[in-house]
PDB file of C-alpha atoms in Angstrom:
ATOM      1  CA  UNK A 268       0.000   0.000   0.000  1.00  0.00           C
ATOM      2  CA  UNK A 269       1.280   3.433  -0.942  1.00  0.00           C
ATOM      3  CA  UNK A 270       1.826   5.940   1.860  1.00  0.00           C
ATOM      4  CA  UNK A 271       0.008   9.191   0.954  1.00  0.00           C
ATOM      5  CA  UNK A 272       2.204  12.273   0.665  1.00  0.00           C
ATOM      6  CA  UNK A 273       0.103  13.857   3.425  1.00  0.00           C
ATOM      7  CA  UNK A 274       1.388  11.094   5.722  1.00  0.00           C
ATOM      8  CA  UNK A 275       4.969  11.935   4.707  1.00  0.00           C
ATOM      9  CA  UNK A 276       4.164  15.550   5.629  1.00  0.00           C
ATOM     10  CA  UNK A 277       2.726  14.469   9.005  1.00  0.00           C
ATOM     11  CA  UNK A 278       5.776  12.320   9.792  1.00  0.00           C
ATOM     12  CA  UNK A 279       8.086  15.186   8.813  1.00  0.00           C
ATOM     13  CA  UNK A 280       6.139  17.588  11.046  1.00  0.00           C
ATOM     14  CA  UNK A 281       6.368  15.142  13.977  1.00  0.00           C
ATOM     15  CA  UNK A 282      10.056  14.365  13.420  1.00  0.00           C
ATOM     16  CA  UNK A 283      11.703  17.730  12.698  1.00  0.00           C
ATOM     17  CA  UNK A 284       8.887  20.268  12.406  1.00  0.00           C
ATOM     18  CA  UNK A 285       7.746  22.068   9.288  1.00  0.00           C
ATOM     19  CA  UNK A 286       5.909  25.260   8.431  1.00  0.00           C
ATOM     20  CA  UNK A 287       5.821  24.800   4.631  1.00  0.00           C
ATOM     21  CA  UNK A 288       6.033  21.348   3.063  1.00  0.00           C
ATOM     22  CA  UNK A 289       5.855  20.596  -0.639  1.00  0.00           C
ATOM     23  CA  UNK A 290       6.746  17.609  -2.769  1.00  0.00           C
ATOM     24  CA  UNK A 291       7.968  18.153  -6.307  1.00  0.00           C
ATOM     25  CA  UNK A 292       8.120  15.422  -8.942  1.00  0.00           C
ATOM     26  CA  UNK A 293      11.102  15.569 -11.303  1.00  0.00           C
ATOM     27  CA  UNK A 294      10.135  15.586 -14.995  1.00  0.00           C
ATOM     28  CA  UNK A 295      13.472  14.935 -16.728  1.00  0.00           C
ATOM     29  CA  UNK A 296      12.138  15.314 -20.282  1.00  0.00           C
ATOM     30  CA  UNK A 297      11.389  18.983 -19.559  1.00  0.00           C
ATOM     31  CA  UNK A 298      14.002  19.483 -16.830  1.00  0.00           C
ATOM     32  CA  UNK A 299      11.092  20.675 -14.715  1.00  0.00           C
ATOM     33  CA  UNK A 300       9.738  20.168 -11.215  1.00  0.00           C
ATOM     34  CA  UNK A 301       5.969  19.678 -10.810  1.00  0.00           C
ATOM     35  CA  UNK A 302       4.340  20.234  -7.420  1.00  0.00           C
ATOM     36  CA  UNK A 303       2.362  17.144  -6.401  1.00  0.00           C
ATOM     37  CA  UNK A 304       1.724  17.963  -2.727  1.00  0.00           C
ATOM     38  CA  UNK A 305       1.520  21.194  -0.758  1.00  0.00           C
ATOM     39  CA  UNK A 306       0.812  22.152   2.837  1.00  0.00           C
ATOM     40  CA  UNK A 307      -0.131  25.619   1.518  1.00  0.00           C
ATOM     41  CA  UNK A 308      -2.176  25.002  -1.651  1.00  0.00           C
ATOM     42  CA  UNK A 309      -3.316  28.640  -1.937  1.00  0.00           C
ATOM     43  CA  UNK A 310       0.298  29.866  -2.085  1.00  0.00           C
ATOM     44  CA  UNK A 311       1.864  26.778  -3.682  1.00  0.00           C
ATOM     45  CA  UNK A 312      -0.855  24.960  -5.647  1.00  0.00           C
ATOM     46  CA  UNK A 313      -0.549  21.331  -6.674  1.00  0.00           C
ATOM     47  CA  UNK A 314       0.140  21.091 -10.386  1.00  0.00           C
ATOM     48  CA  UNK A 315       2.332  24.171 -10.452  1.00  0.00           C
ATOM     49  CA  UNK A 316       5.434  23.547 -12.484  1.00  0.00           C
ATOM     50  CA  UNK A 317       8.718  25.330 -12.699  1.00  0.00           C
ATOM     51  CA  UNK A 318      11.712  24.838 -14.859  1.00  0.00           C
ATOM     52  CA  UNK A 319      13.981  25.126 -11.892  1.00  0.00           C
ATOM     53  CA  UNK A 320      14.167  28.792 -11.060  1.00  0.00           C
ATOM     54  CA  UNK A 321      16.745  28.222  -8.377  1.00  0.00           C
ATOM     55  CA  UNK A 322      20.410  29.097  -8.156  1.00  0.00           C
ATOM     56  CA  UNK A 323      23.021  27.371 -10.235  1.00  0.00           C
ATOM     57  CA  UNK A 324      24.254  24.252  -8.531  1.00  0.00           C
ATOM     58  CA  UNK A 325      20.981  23.350  -6.808  1.00  0.00           C
ATOM     59  CA  UNK A 326      19.793  21.134  -9.658  1.00  0.00           C
ATOM     60  CA  UNK A 327      23.206  19.500  -9.913  1.00  0.00           C
ATOM     61  CA  UNK A 328      23.301  18.870  -6.170  1.00  0.00           C
ATOM     62  CA  UNK A 329      19.741  17.643  -5.497  1.00  0.00           C
ATOM     63  CA  UNK A 330      18.616  16.058  -8.752  1.00  0.00           C
ATOM     64  CA  UNK A 331      21.822  14.838 -10.372  1.00  0.00           C
ATOM     65  CA  UNK A 332      23.980  14.372  -7.264  1.00  0.00           C
ATOM     66  CA  UNK A 333      21.062  13.137  -5.120  1.00  0.00           C
ATOM     67  CA  UNK A 334      22.343  15.073  -2.110  1.00  0.00           C
ATOM     68  CA  UNK A 335      20.226  17.244   0.210  1.00  0.00           C
ATOM     69  CA  UNK A 336      20.473  21.020   0.165  1.00  0.00           C
ATOM     70  CA  UNK A 337      20.454  22.717   3.573  1.00  0.00           C
ATOM     71  CA  UNK A 338      19.866  26.441   3.858  1.00  0.00           C
ATOM     72  CA  UNK A 339      19.995  27.310   7.573  1.00  0.00           C
ATOM     73  CA  UNK A 340      18.979  30.967   7.319  1.00  0.00           C
ATOM     74  CA  UNK A 341      17.087  33.591   5.310  1.00  0.00           C
ATOM     75  CA  UNK A 342      20.219  34.569   3.387  1.00  0.00           C
ATOM     76  CA  UNK A 343      20.550  31.008   2.081  1.00  0.00           C
ATOM     77  CA  UNK A 344      16.848  30.924   1.141  1.00  0.00           C
ATOM     78  CA  UNK A 345      17.166  34.256  -0.712  1.00  0.00           C
ATOM     79  CA  UNK A 346      20.226  33.002  -2.561  1.00  0.00           C
ATOM     80  CA  UNK A 347      18.536  29.851  -3.846  1.00  0.00           C
ATOM     81  CA  UNK A 348      14.831  30.626  -4.394  1.00  0.00           C
ATOM     82  CA  UNK A 349      13.247  33.183  -6.722  1.00  0.00           C
ATOM     83  CA  UNK A 350      10.090  33.134  -4.557  1.00  0.00           C
ATOM     84  CA  UNK A 351      11.992  33.992  -1.363  1.00  0.00           C
ATOM     85  CA  UNK A 352       9.668  36.930  -0.577  1.00  0.00           C
ATOM     86  CA  UNK A 353       6.651  34.618  -0.313  1.00  0.00           C
ATOM     87  CA  UNK A 354       8.710  32.110   1.661  1.00  0.00           C
ATOM     88  CA  UNK A 355       9.662  34.910   4.066  1.00  0.00           C
ATOM     89  CA  UNK A 356       6.017  36.068   4.396  1.00  0.00           C
ATOM     90  CA  UNK A 357       5.094  32.521   5.423  1.00  0.00           C
ATOM     91  CA  UNK A 358       7.604  32.818   8.279  1.00  0.00           C
ATOM     92  CA  UNK A 359      10.166  30.503   6.753  1.00  0.00           C
ATOM     93  CA  UNK A 360      13.884  31.203   6.880  1.00  0.00           C
ATOM     94  CA  UNK A 361      15.399  27.719   6.817  1.00  0.00           C
ATOM     95  CA  UNK A 362      15.100  25.021   4.173  1.00  0.00           C
ATOM     96  CA  UNK A 363      15.978  21.387   3.663  1.00  0.00           C
ATOM     97  CA  UNK A 364      15.524  19.950   0.159  1.00  0.00           C
ATOM     98  CA  UNK A 365      15.827  16.171   0.107  1.00  0.00           C
ATOM     99  CA  UNK A 366      15.893  14.173  -3.122  1.00  0.00           C
ATOM    100  CA  UNK A 367      13.563  11.193  -3.304  1.00  0.00           C
ATOM    101  CA  UNK A 368      15.513   8.401  -4.994  1.00  0.00           C
ATOM    102  CA  UNK A 369      14.274   5.040  -6.243  1.00  0.00           C
ATOM    103  CA  UNK A 370      16.755   2.462  -7.506  1.00  0.00           C
ATOM    104  CA  UNK A 371      19.267   5.147  -8.456  1.00  0.00           C
ATOM    105  CA  UNK A 372      16.692   7.397 -10.182  1.00  0.00           C
ATOM    106  CA  UNK A 373      15.655  10.768  -8.749  1.00  0.00           C
ATOM    107  CA  UNK A 374      11.858  10.860  -8.600  1.00  0.00           C
ATOM    108  CA  UNK A 375      11.499  14.238  -6.919  1.00  0.00           C
ATOM    109  CA  UNK A 376      12.288  16.393  -3.928  1.00  0.00           C
ATOM    110  CA  UNK A 377      10.842  16.986  -0.467  1.00  0.00           C
ATOM    111  CA  UNK A 378      10.900  20.705   0.347  1.00  0.00           C
ATOM    112  CA  UNK A 379      10.871  21.263   4.087  1.00  0.00           C
ATOM    113  CA  UNK A 380      10.826  24.827   5.420  1.00  0.00           C
ATOM    114  CA  UNK A 381      10.474  26.424   8.840  1.00  0.00           C
ATOM    115  CA  UNK A 382      11.611  29.500  10.763  1.00  0.00           C
ATOM    116  CA  UNK A 383      15.259  30.551  10.563  1.00  0.00           C
ATOM    117  CA  UNK A 384      17.376  28.514  12.958  1.00  0.00           C
ATOM    118  CA  UNK A 385      14.884  25.628  13.132  1.00  0.00           C
ATOM    119  CA  UNK A 386      17.140  23.075  11.467  1.00  0.00           C
ATOM    120  CA  UNK A 387      20.650  21.696  11.872  1.00  0.00           C
ATOM    121  CA  UNK A 388      22.683  18.789  10.501  1.00  0.00           C
ATOM    122  CA  UNK A 389      20.664  16.319  12.603  1.00  0.00           C
ATOM    123  CA  UNK A 390      17.480  17.698  11.003  1.00  0.00           C
ATOM    124  CA  UNK A 391      18.963  17.086   7.554  1.00  0.00           C
ATOM    125  CA  UNK A 392      19.798  13.490   8.494  1.00  0.00           C
ATOM    126  CA  UNK A 393      16.275  12.961   9.844  1.00  0.00           C
ATOM    127  CA  UNK A 394      14.725  14.487   6.712  1.00  0.00           C
ATOM    128  CA  UNK A 395      16.876  12.259   4.556  1.00  0.00           C
ATOM    129  CA  UNK A 396      15.588   9.199   6.440  1.00  0.00           C
ATOM    130  CA  UNK A 397      11.981  10.240   5.660  1.00  0.00           C
ATOM    131  CA  UNK A 398      12.465  10.636   1.882  1.00  0.00           C
ATOM    132  CA  UNK A 399      12.059   6.903   1.081  1.00  0.00           C
ATOM    133  CA  UNK A 400       8.483   7.093   2.422  1.00  0.00           C
ATOM    134  CA  UNK A 401       7.589   9.208  -0.626  1.00  0.00           C
ATOM    135  CA  UNK A 402       8.999   6.753  -3.195  1.00  0.00           C
ATOM    136  CA  UNK A 403       5.825   4.687  -3.814  1.00  0.00           C
ATOM    137  CA  UNK A 404       3.556   7.740  -4.150  1.00  0.00           C
ATOM    138  CA  UNK A 405       5.952   9.547  -6.495  1.00  0.00           C
ATOM    139  CA  UNK A 406       6.505   6.400  -8.543  1.00  0.00           C
ATOM    140  CA  UNK A 407       2.705   6.043  -8.952  1.00  0.00           C
ATOM    141  CA  UNK A 408       2.225   9.699  -9.876  1.00  0.00           C
ATOM    142  CA  UNK A 409       5.016   9.626 -12.438  1.00  0.00           C
ATOM    143  CA  UNK A 410       3.667   6.420 -14.027  1.00  0.00           C
ATOM    144  CA  UNK A 411       0.183   7.962 -14.293  1.00  0.00           C
ATOM    145  CA  UNK A 412       1.482  10.993 -16.170  1.00  0.00           C
ATOM    146  CA  UNK A 413       3.530   9.103 -18.769  1.00  0.00           C
TER     147      UNK A 413
END
């Protein structure tokens, strides 16, 4: 049975805390990320797609390199995300982006945000341990859209 992405959000909230949680599916044919889950659907609606409007190196790190990105403060968020003003308005100043990987293939990314100073290296490790929970749901979603 597939764990719903809302359950992944709940487990993330209980484990490390989260103010804004989204899940993006990686669409390699278009080099795009499509939002498939959002804790704030009015601000970040499901179905929204972006052709990675983040700083150089983020795509290489998270999607290709399959390594988390950790931005501990507002300066790091501003540096990476074009929508940093909205992120700031939502009270978020720290971010952990964790790739969701299945058998060597990047399926998507968990975006976990909270107030500045909320996360540390232990939070990143905990977030990384939660990413596999999203594999079945992302695999299903990606198969449906092919």
